[in-house]
Short mmCIF file of C-alpha atoms and ligand atoms in Angstrom, two decimals:
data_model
loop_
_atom_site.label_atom_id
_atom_site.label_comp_id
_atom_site.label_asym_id
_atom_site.label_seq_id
_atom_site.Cartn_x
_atom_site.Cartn_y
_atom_site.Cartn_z
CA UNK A 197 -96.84 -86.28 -59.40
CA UNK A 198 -93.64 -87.86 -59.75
CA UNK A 199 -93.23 -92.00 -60.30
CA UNK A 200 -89.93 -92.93 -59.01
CA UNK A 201 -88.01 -95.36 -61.34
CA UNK A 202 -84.83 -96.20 -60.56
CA UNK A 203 -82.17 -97.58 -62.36
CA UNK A 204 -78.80 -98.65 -61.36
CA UNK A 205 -75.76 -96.90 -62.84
CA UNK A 206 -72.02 -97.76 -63.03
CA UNK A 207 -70.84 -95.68 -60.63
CA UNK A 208 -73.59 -95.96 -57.72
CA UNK A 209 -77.32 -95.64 -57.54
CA UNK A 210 -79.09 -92.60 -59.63
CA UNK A 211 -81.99 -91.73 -58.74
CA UNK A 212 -83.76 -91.41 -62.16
CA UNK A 213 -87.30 -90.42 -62.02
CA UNK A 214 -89.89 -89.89 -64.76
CA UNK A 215 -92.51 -87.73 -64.92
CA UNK A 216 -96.02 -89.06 -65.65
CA UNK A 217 -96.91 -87.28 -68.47
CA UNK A 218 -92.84 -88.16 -70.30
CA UNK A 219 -93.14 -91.47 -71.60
CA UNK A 220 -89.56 -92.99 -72.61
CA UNK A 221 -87.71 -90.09 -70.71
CA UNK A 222 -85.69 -92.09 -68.72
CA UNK A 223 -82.84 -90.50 -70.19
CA UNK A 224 -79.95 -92.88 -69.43
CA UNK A 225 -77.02 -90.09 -70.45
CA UNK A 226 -77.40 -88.44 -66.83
CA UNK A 227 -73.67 -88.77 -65.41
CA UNK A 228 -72.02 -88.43 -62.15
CA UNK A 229 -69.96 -85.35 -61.92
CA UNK A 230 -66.16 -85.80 -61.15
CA UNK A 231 -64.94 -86.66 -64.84
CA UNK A 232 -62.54 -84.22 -66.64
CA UNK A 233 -63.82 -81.18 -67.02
CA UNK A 234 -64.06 -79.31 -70.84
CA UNK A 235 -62.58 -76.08 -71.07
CA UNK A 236 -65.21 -74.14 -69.02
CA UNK A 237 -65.03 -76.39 -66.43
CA UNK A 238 -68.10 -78.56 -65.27
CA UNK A 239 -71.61 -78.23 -63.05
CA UNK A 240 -73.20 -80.44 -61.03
CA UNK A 241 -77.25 -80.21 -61.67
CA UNK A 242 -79.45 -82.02 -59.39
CA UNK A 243 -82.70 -81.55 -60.93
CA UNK A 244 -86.35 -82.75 -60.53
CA UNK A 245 -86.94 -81.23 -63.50
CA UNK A 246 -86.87 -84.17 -66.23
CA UNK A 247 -87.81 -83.41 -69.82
CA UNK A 248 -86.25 -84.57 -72.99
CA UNK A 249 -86.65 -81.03 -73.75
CA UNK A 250 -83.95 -79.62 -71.38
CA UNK A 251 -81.13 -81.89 -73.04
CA UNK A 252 -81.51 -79.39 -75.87
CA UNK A 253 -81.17 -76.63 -73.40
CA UNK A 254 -77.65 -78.26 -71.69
CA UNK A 255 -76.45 -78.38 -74.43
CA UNK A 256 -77.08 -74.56 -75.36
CA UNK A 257 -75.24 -73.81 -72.26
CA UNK A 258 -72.61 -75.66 -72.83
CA UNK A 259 -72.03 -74.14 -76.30
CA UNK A 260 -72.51 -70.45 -74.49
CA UNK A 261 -69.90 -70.93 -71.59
CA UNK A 262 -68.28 -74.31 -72.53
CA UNK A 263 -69.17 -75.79 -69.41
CA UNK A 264 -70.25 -79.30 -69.05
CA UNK A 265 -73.81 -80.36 -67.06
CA UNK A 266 -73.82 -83.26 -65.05
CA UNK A 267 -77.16 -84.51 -64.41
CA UNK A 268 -78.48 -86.00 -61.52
CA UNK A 269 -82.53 -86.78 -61.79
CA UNK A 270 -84.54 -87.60 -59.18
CA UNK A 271 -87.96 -86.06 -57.45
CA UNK A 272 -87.35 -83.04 -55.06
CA UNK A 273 -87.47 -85.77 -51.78
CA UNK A 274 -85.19 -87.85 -53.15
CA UNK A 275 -82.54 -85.42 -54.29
CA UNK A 276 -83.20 -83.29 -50.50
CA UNK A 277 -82.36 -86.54 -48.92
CA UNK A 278 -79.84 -87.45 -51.15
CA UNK A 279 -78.19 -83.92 -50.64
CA UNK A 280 -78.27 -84.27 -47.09
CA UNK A 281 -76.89 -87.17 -47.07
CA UNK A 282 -73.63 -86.38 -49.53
CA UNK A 283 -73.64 -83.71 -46.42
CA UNK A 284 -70.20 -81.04 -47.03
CA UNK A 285 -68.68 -84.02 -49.73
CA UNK A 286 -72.02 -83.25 -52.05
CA UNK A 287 -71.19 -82.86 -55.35
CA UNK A 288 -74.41 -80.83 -55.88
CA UNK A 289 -73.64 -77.23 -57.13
CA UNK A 290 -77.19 -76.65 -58.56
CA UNK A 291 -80.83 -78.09 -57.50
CA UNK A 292 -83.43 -77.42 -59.13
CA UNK A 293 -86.91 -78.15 -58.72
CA UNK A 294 -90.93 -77.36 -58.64
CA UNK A 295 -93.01 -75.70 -56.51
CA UNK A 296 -91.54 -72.70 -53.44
CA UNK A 297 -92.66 -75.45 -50.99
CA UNK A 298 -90.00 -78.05 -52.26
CA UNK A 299 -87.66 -75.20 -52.40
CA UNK A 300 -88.36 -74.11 -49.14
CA UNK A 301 -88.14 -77.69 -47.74
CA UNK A 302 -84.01 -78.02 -49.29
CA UNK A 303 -83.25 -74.39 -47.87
CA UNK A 304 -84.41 -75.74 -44.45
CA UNK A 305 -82.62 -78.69 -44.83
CA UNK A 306 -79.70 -76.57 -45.22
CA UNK A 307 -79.33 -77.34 -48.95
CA UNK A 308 -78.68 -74.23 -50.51
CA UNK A 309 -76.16 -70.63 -50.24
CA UNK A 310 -77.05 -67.39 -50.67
CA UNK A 311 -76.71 -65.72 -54.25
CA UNK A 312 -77.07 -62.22 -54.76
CA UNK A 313 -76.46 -61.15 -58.80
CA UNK A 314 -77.71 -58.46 -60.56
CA UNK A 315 -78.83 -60.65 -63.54
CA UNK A 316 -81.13 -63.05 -61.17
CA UNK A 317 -82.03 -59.57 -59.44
CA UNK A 318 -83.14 -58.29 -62.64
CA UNK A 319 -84.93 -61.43 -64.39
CA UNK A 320 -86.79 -62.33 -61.49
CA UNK A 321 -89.32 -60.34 -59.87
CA UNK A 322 -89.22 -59.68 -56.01
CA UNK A 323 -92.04 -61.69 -55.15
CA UNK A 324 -91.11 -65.26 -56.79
CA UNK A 325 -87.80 -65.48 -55.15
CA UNK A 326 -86.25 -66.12 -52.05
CA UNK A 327 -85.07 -62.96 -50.37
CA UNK A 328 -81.67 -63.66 -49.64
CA UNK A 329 -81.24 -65.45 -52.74
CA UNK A 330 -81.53 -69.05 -51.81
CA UNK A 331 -83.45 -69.75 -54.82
CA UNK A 332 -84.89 -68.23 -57.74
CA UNK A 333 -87.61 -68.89 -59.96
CA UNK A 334 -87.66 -69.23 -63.66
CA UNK A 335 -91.22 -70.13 -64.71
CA UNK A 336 -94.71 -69.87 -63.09
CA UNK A 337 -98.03 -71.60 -62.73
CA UNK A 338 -101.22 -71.07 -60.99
CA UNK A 339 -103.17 -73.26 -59.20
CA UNK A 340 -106.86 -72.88 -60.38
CA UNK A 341 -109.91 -74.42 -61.29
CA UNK A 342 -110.89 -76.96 -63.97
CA UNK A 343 -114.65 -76.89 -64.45
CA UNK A 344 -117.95 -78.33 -66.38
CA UNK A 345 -119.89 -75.20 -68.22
CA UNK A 346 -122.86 -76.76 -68.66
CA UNK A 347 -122.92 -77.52 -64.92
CA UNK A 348 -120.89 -74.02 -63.19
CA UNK A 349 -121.03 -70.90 -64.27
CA UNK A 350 -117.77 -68.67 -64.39
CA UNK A 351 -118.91 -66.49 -61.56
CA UNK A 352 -119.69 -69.45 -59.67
CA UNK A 353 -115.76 -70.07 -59.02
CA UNK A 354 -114.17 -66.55 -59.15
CA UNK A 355 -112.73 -67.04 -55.52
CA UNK A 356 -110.69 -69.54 -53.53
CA UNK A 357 -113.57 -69.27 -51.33
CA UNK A 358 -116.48 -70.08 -53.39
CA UNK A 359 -114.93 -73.38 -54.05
CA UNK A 360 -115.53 -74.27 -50.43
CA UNK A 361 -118.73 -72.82 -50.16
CA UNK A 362 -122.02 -75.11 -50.30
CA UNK A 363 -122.50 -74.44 -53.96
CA UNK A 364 -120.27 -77.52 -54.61
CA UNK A 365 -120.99 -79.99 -51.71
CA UNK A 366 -119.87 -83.24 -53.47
CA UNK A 367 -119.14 -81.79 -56.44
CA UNK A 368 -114.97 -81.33 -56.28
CA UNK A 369 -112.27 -83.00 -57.11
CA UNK A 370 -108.92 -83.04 -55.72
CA UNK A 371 -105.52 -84.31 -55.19
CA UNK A 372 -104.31 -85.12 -51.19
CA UNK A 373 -103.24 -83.32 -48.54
CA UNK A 374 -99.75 -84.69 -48.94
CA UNK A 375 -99.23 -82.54 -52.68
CA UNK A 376 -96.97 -80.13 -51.99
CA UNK A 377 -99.12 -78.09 -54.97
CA UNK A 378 -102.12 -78.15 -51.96
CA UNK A 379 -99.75 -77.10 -48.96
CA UNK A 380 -98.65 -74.30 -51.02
CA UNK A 381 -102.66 -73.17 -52.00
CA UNK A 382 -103.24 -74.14 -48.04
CA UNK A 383 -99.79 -71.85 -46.94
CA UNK A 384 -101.13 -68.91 -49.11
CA UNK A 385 -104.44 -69.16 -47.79
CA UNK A 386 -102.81 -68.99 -44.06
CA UNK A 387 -100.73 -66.19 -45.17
CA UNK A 388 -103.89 -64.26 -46.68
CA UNK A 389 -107.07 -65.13 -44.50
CA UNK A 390 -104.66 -66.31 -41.22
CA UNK A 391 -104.88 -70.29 -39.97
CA UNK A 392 -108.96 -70.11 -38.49
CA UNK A 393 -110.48 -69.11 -41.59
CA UNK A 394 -108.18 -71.44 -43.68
CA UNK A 395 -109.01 -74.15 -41.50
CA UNK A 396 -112.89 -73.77 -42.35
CA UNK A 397 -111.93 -73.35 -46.13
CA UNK A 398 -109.85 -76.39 -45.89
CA UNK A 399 -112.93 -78.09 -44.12
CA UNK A 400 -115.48 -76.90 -46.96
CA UNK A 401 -113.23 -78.73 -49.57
CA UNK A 402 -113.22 -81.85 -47.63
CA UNK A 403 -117.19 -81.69 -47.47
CA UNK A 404 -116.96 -80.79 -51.38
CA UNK A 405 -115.26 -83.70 -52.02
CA UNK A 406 -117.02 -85.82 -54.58
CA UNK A 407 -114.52 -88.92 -53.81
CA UNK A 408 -111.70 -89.38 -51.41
CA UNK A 409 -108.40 -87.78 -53.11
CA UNK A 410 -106.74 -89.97 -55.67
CA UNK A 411 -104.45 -89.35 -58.26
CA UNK A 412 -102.73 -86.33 -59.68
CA UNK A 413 -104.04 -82.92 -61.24
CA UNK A 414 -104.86 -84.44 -64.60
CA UNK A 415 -106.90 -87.01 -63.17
CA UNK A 416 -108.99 -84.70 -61.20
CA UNK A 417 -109.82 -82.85 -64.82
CA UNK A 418 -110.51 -85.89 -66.69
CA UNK A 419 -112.89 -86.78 -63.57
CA UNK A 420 -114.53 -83.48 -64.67
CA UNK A 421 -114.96 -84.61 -67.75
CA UNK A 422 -116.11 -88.23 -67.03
CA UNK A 423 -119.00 -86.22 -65.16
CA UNK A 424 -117.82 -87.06 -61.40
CA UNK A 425 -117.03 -83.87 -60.33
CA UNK A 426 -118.29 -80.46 -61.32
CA UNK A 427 -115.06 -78.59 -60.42
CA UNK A 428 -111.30 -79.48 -59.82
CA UNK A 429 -108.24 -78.04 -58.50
CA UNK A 430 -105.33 -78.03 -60.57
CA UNK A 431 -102.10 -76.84 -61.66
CA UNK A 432 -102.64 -74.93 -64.53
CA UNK A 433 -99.83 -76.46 -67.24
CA UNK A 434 -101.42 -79.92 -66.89
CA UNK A 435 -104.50 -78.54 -68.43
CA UNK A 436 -102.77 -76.51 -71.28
CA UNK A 437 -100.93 -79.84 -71.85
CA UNK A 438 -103.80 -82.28 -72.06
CA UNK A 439 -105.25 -79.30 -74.06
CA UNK A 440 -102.14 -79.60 -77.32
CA UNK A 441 -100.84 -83.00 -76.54
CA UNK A 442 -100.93 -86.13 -78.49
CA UNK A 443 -103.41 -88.06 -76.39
CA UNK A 444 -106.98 -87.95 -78.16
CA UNK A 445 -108.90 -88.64 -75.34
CA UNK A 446 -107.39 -85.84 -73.14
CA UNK A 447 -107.48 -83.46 -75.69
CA UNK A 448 -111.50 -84.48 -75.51
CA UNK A 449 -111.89 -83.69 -72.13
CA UNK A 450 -110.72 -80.30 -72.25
CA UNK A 451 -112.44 -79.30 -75.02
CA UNK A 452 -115.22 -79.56 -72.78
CA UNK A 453 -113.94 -78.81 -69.49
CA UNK A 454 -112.95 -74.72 -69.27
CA UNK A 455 -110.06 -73.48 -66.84
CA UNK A 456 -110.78 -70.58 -64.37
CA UNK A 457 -108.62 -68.72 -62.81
CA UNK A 458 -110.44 -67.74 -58.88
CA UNK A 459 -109.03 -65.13 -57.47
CA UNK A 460 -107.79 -64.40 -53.67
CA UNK A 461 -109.39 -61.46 -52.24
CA UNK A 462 -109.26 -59.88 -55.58
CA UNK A 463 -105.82 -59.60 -56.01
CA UNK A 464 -105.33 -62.55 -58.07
CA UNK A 465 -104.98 -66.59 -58.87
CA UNK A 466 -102.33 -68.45 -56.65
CA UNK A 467 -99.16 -68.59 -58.39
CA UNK A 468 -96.20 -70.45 -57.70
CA UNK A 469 -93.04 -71.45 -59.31
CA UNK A 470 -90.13 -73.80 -60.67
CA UNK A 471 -87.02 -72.54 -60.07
CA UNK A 472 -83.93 -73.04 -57.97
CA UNK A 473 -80.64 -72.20 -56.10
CA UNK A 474 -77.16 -72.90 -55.75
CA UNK A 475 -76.59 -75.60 -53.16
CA UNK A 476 -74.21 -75.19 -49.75
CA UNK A 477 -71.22 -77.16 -50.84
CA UNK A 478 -71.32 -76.36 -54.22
CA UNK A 479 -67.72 -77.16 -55.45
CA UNK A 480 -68.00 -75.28 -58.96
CA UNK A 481 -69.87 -72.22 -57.30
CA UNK A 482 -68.86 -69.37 -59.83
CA UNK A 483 -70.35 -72.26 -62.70
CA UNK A 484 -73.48 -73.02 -60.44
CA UNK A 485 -74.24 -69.16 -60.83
CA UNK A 486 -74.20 -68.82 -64.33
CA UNK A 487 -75.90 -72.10 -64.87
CA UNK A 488 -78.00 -70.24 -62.43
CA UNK A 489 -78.47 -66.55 -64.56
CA UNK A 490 -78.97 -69.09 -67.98
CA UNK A 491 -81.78 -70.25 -66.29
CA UNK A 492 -82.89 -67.19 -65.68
CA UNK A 493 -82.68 -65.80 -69.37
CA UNK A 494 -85.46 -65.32 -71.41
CA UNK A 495 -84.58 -67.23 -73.57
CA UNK A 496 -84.67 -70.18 -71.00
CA UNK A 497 -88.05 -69.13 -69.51
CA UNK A 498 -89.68 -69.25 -73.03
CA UNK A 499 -88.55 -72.87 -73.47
CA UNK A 500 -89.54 -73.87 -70.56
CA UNK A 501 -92.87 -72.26 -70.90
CA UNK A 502 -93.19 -73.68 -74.17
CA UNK A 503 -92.12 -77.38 -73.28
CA UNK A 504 -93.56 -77.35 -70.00
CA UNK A 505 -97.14 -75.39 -70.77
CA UNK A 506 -95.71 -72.98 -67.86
CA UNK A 507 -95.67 -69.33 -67.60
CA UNK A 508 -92.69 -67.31 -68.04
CA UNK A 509 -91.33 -65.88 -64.20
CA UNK A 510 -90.11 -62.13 -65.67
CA UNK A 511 -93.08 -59.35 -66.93
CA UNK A 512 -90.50 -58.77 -69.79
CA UNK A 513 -90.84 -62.41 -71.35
CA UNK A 514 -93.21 -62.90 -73.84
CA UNK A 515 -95.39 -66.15 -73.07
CA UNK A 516 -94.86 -68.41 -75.90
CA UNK A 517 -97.77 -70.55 -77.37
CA UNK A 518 -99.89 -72.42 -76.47
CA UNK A 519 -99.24 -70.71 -72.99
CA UNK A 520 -99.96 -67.16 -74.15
CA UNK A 521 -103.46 -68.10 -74.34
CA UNK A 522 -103.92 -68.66 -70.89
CA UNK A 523 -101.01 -65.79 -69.97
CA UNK A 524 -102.75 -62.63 -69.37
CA UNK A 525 -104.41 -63.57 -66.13
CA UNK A 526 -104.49 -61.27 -63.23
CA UNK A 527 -101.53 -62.91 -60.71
CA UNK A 528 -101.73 -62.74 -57.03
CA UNK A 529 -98.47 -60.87 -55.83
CA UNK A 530 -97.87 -62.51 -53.04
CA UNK A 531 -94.12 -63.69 -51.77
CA UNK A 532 -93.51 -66.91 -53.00
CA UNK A 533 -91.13 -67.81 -50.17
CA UNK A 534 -93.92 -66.63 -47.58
CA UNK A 535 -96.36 -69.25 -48.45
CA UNK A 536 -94.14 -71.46 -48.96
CA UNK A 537 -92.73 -71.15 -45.31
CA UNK A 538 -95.74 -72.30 -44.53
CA UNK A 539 -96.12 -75.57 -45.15
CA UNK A 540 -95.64 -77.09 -41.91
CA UNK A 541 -98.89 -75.45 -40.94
CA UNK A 542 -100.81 -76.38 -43.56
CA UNK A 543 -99.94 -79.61 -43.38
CA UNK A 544 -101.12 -79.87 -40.07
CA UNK A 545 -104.30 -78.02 -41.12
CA UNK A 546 -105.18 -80.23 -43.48
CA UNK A 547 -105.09 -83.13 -41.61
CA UNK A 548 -107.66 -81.16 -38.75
CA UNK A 549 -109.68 -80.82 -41.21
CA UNK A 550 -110.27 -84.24 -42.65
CA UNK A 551 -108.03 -83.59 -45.73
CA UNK A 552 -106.39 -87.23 -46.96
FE1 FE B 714 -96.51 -81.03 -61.65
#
């Protein structure tokens, strides 16, 4: 859930956007790339990503390679369209953004180049990046199930498909058809079950919708909590993050509202990623790799799984707290990049079915 704000910059528009959840983040330092380079050279980052906690993390690179970040914030749509507009003159060497679906969407869009190193081989698994290296992923989450224990009991909501299942006929909450988080769930249930049977799962959830979609993720828990719903789909970071943040009330709600994690056909929760690539015209393509493989570090993935309530993307990386609470859940192993191809389809799925 992104809301665009946008505020006008000296040398052209920049599309600044703020997350929900970052109050005060608008973060007026991004820059346009093109100044004079520091002795490393620069990098152009076009990033959806937007927390006062990556500054800290710029800066680190910097100090490691002496090359300079210029930042360029905006949600995934804005910087694909903005990309494809700057067309072969883009200044873009790295984008960056959340969820295999958005990633997917750029590659289409003809956004990224293939990068083949043996440090991204070797930090990230197989199965949460692109295969001929369009795009990698540094951190995962899983998209589960926020629920009411004194209404559902755990084995009520160990599978995908219970949650579609009569059991909870006007009893769930969750975001529209038009969340990139659902297409992805929807794409992996297509790639698991094939389109029939995830067309009658995504027509049980629209039956088992206790109110038409609204909101984001953490509204559909705090609607758990305020009693409308008995169960919720959501990404799993918002929870951890209601869960330790400084809000009182959200802290509350999940102190009575539990987090499952269902699992598909018994191989695991659906897990998906942030992550990114290097993009076509990259002009500084040698720095848009190593801002690429810093990324990639561990020592990257355990901030951002620490400042973003997200799960590290490598085996080998410890999950920092409060994350490594939630971290030893059994992941399904699917491709990212083969759900993700499939969001066209579950788009149109959705909307068969009812799905807002
Ligand atoms: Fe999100």
């Amino acid at each position: 859930m992104k809301f665009g704000k946008w505020l006008a910059a000296a040398a052209g528009v920049l599309a600044l956007a703020a997350c929900g959840q970052q109050a005060g983040n608008d973060q007026g330092a991004a820059q346009q790339g093109g100044g004079a380079g520091a002795a490393g050279g620069e990098v152009n980052l076009y990033t959806a990503r937007h927390y006062d906690s990556d500054l800290a993390l710029y800066d680190r690179f910097t100090q490691l390679t002496g090359i300079r970040i210029n930042r360029i914030e905006g949600n995934a749509d804005q910087l694909i369209a903005r990309m494809t507009s700057e067309g072969e003159r883009s200044p873009a060497d790295v984008f960056i953004t959340a969820d295999a679906g958005a990633l997917w969407r750029a590659q289409q869009a003809g956004l990224f180049q293939p990068v083949q190193s043996q440090v991204l081989g070797e930090a990230v698994p197989e199965n949460l990046r692109e295969p001929q290296g369009h795009w990698y992923g540094f951190s995962r989450r899983a998209r589960i199930v926020a629920y009411d224990p004194e209404k559902v009991r755990p084995e009520e909501i160990d599978t995908y498909e219970k949650l579609a299942g009569e059991r909870f006929r006007g009893k769930l909450c969750v975001r529209s058809a038009d969340s990139v988080y659902n297409l992805s769930l929807v794409g992996a249930l297509i790639e698991a079950w094939g389109p029939e049977r995830a067309g009658q799962w995504a027509q049980g959830i629209v039956a088992n919708m206790a109110r038409a979609p609204e909101g984001g993720d953490r509204d559909q828990i705090r609607a758990v909590g305020a009693g409308v719903c008995e169960v919720a789909l959501t990404n799993s970071y918002y929870y951890i993050r209601m869960a330790n943040g400084e809000d009182a009330n959200d802290r509350q709600v999940t102190s009575r509202v539990l987090l499952a994690f269902p699992s598909l056909d018994g191989q695991g929760a659906h897990v998906n990623i942030s992550g990114g690539g290097v993009a076509r015209h990259a002009p500084n393509r040698d720095n848009a790799q190593r801002l690429l493989e810093f990324f990639a570090s561990a020592e990257v993935q355990q901030h951002i799984a620490r400042n973003n309530n997200e799960f590290p993307a490598s085996p080998g990386v410890q999950a920092p707290p409060p994350v490594d609470a939630f971290a030893n859940f059994q992941a399904h192993p699917m491709p990212v990049a083969r759900f993700a191809a499939r969001q066209p389809e579950a788009q149109s799925l959705m909307s068969r079915a009812g799905w807002r």
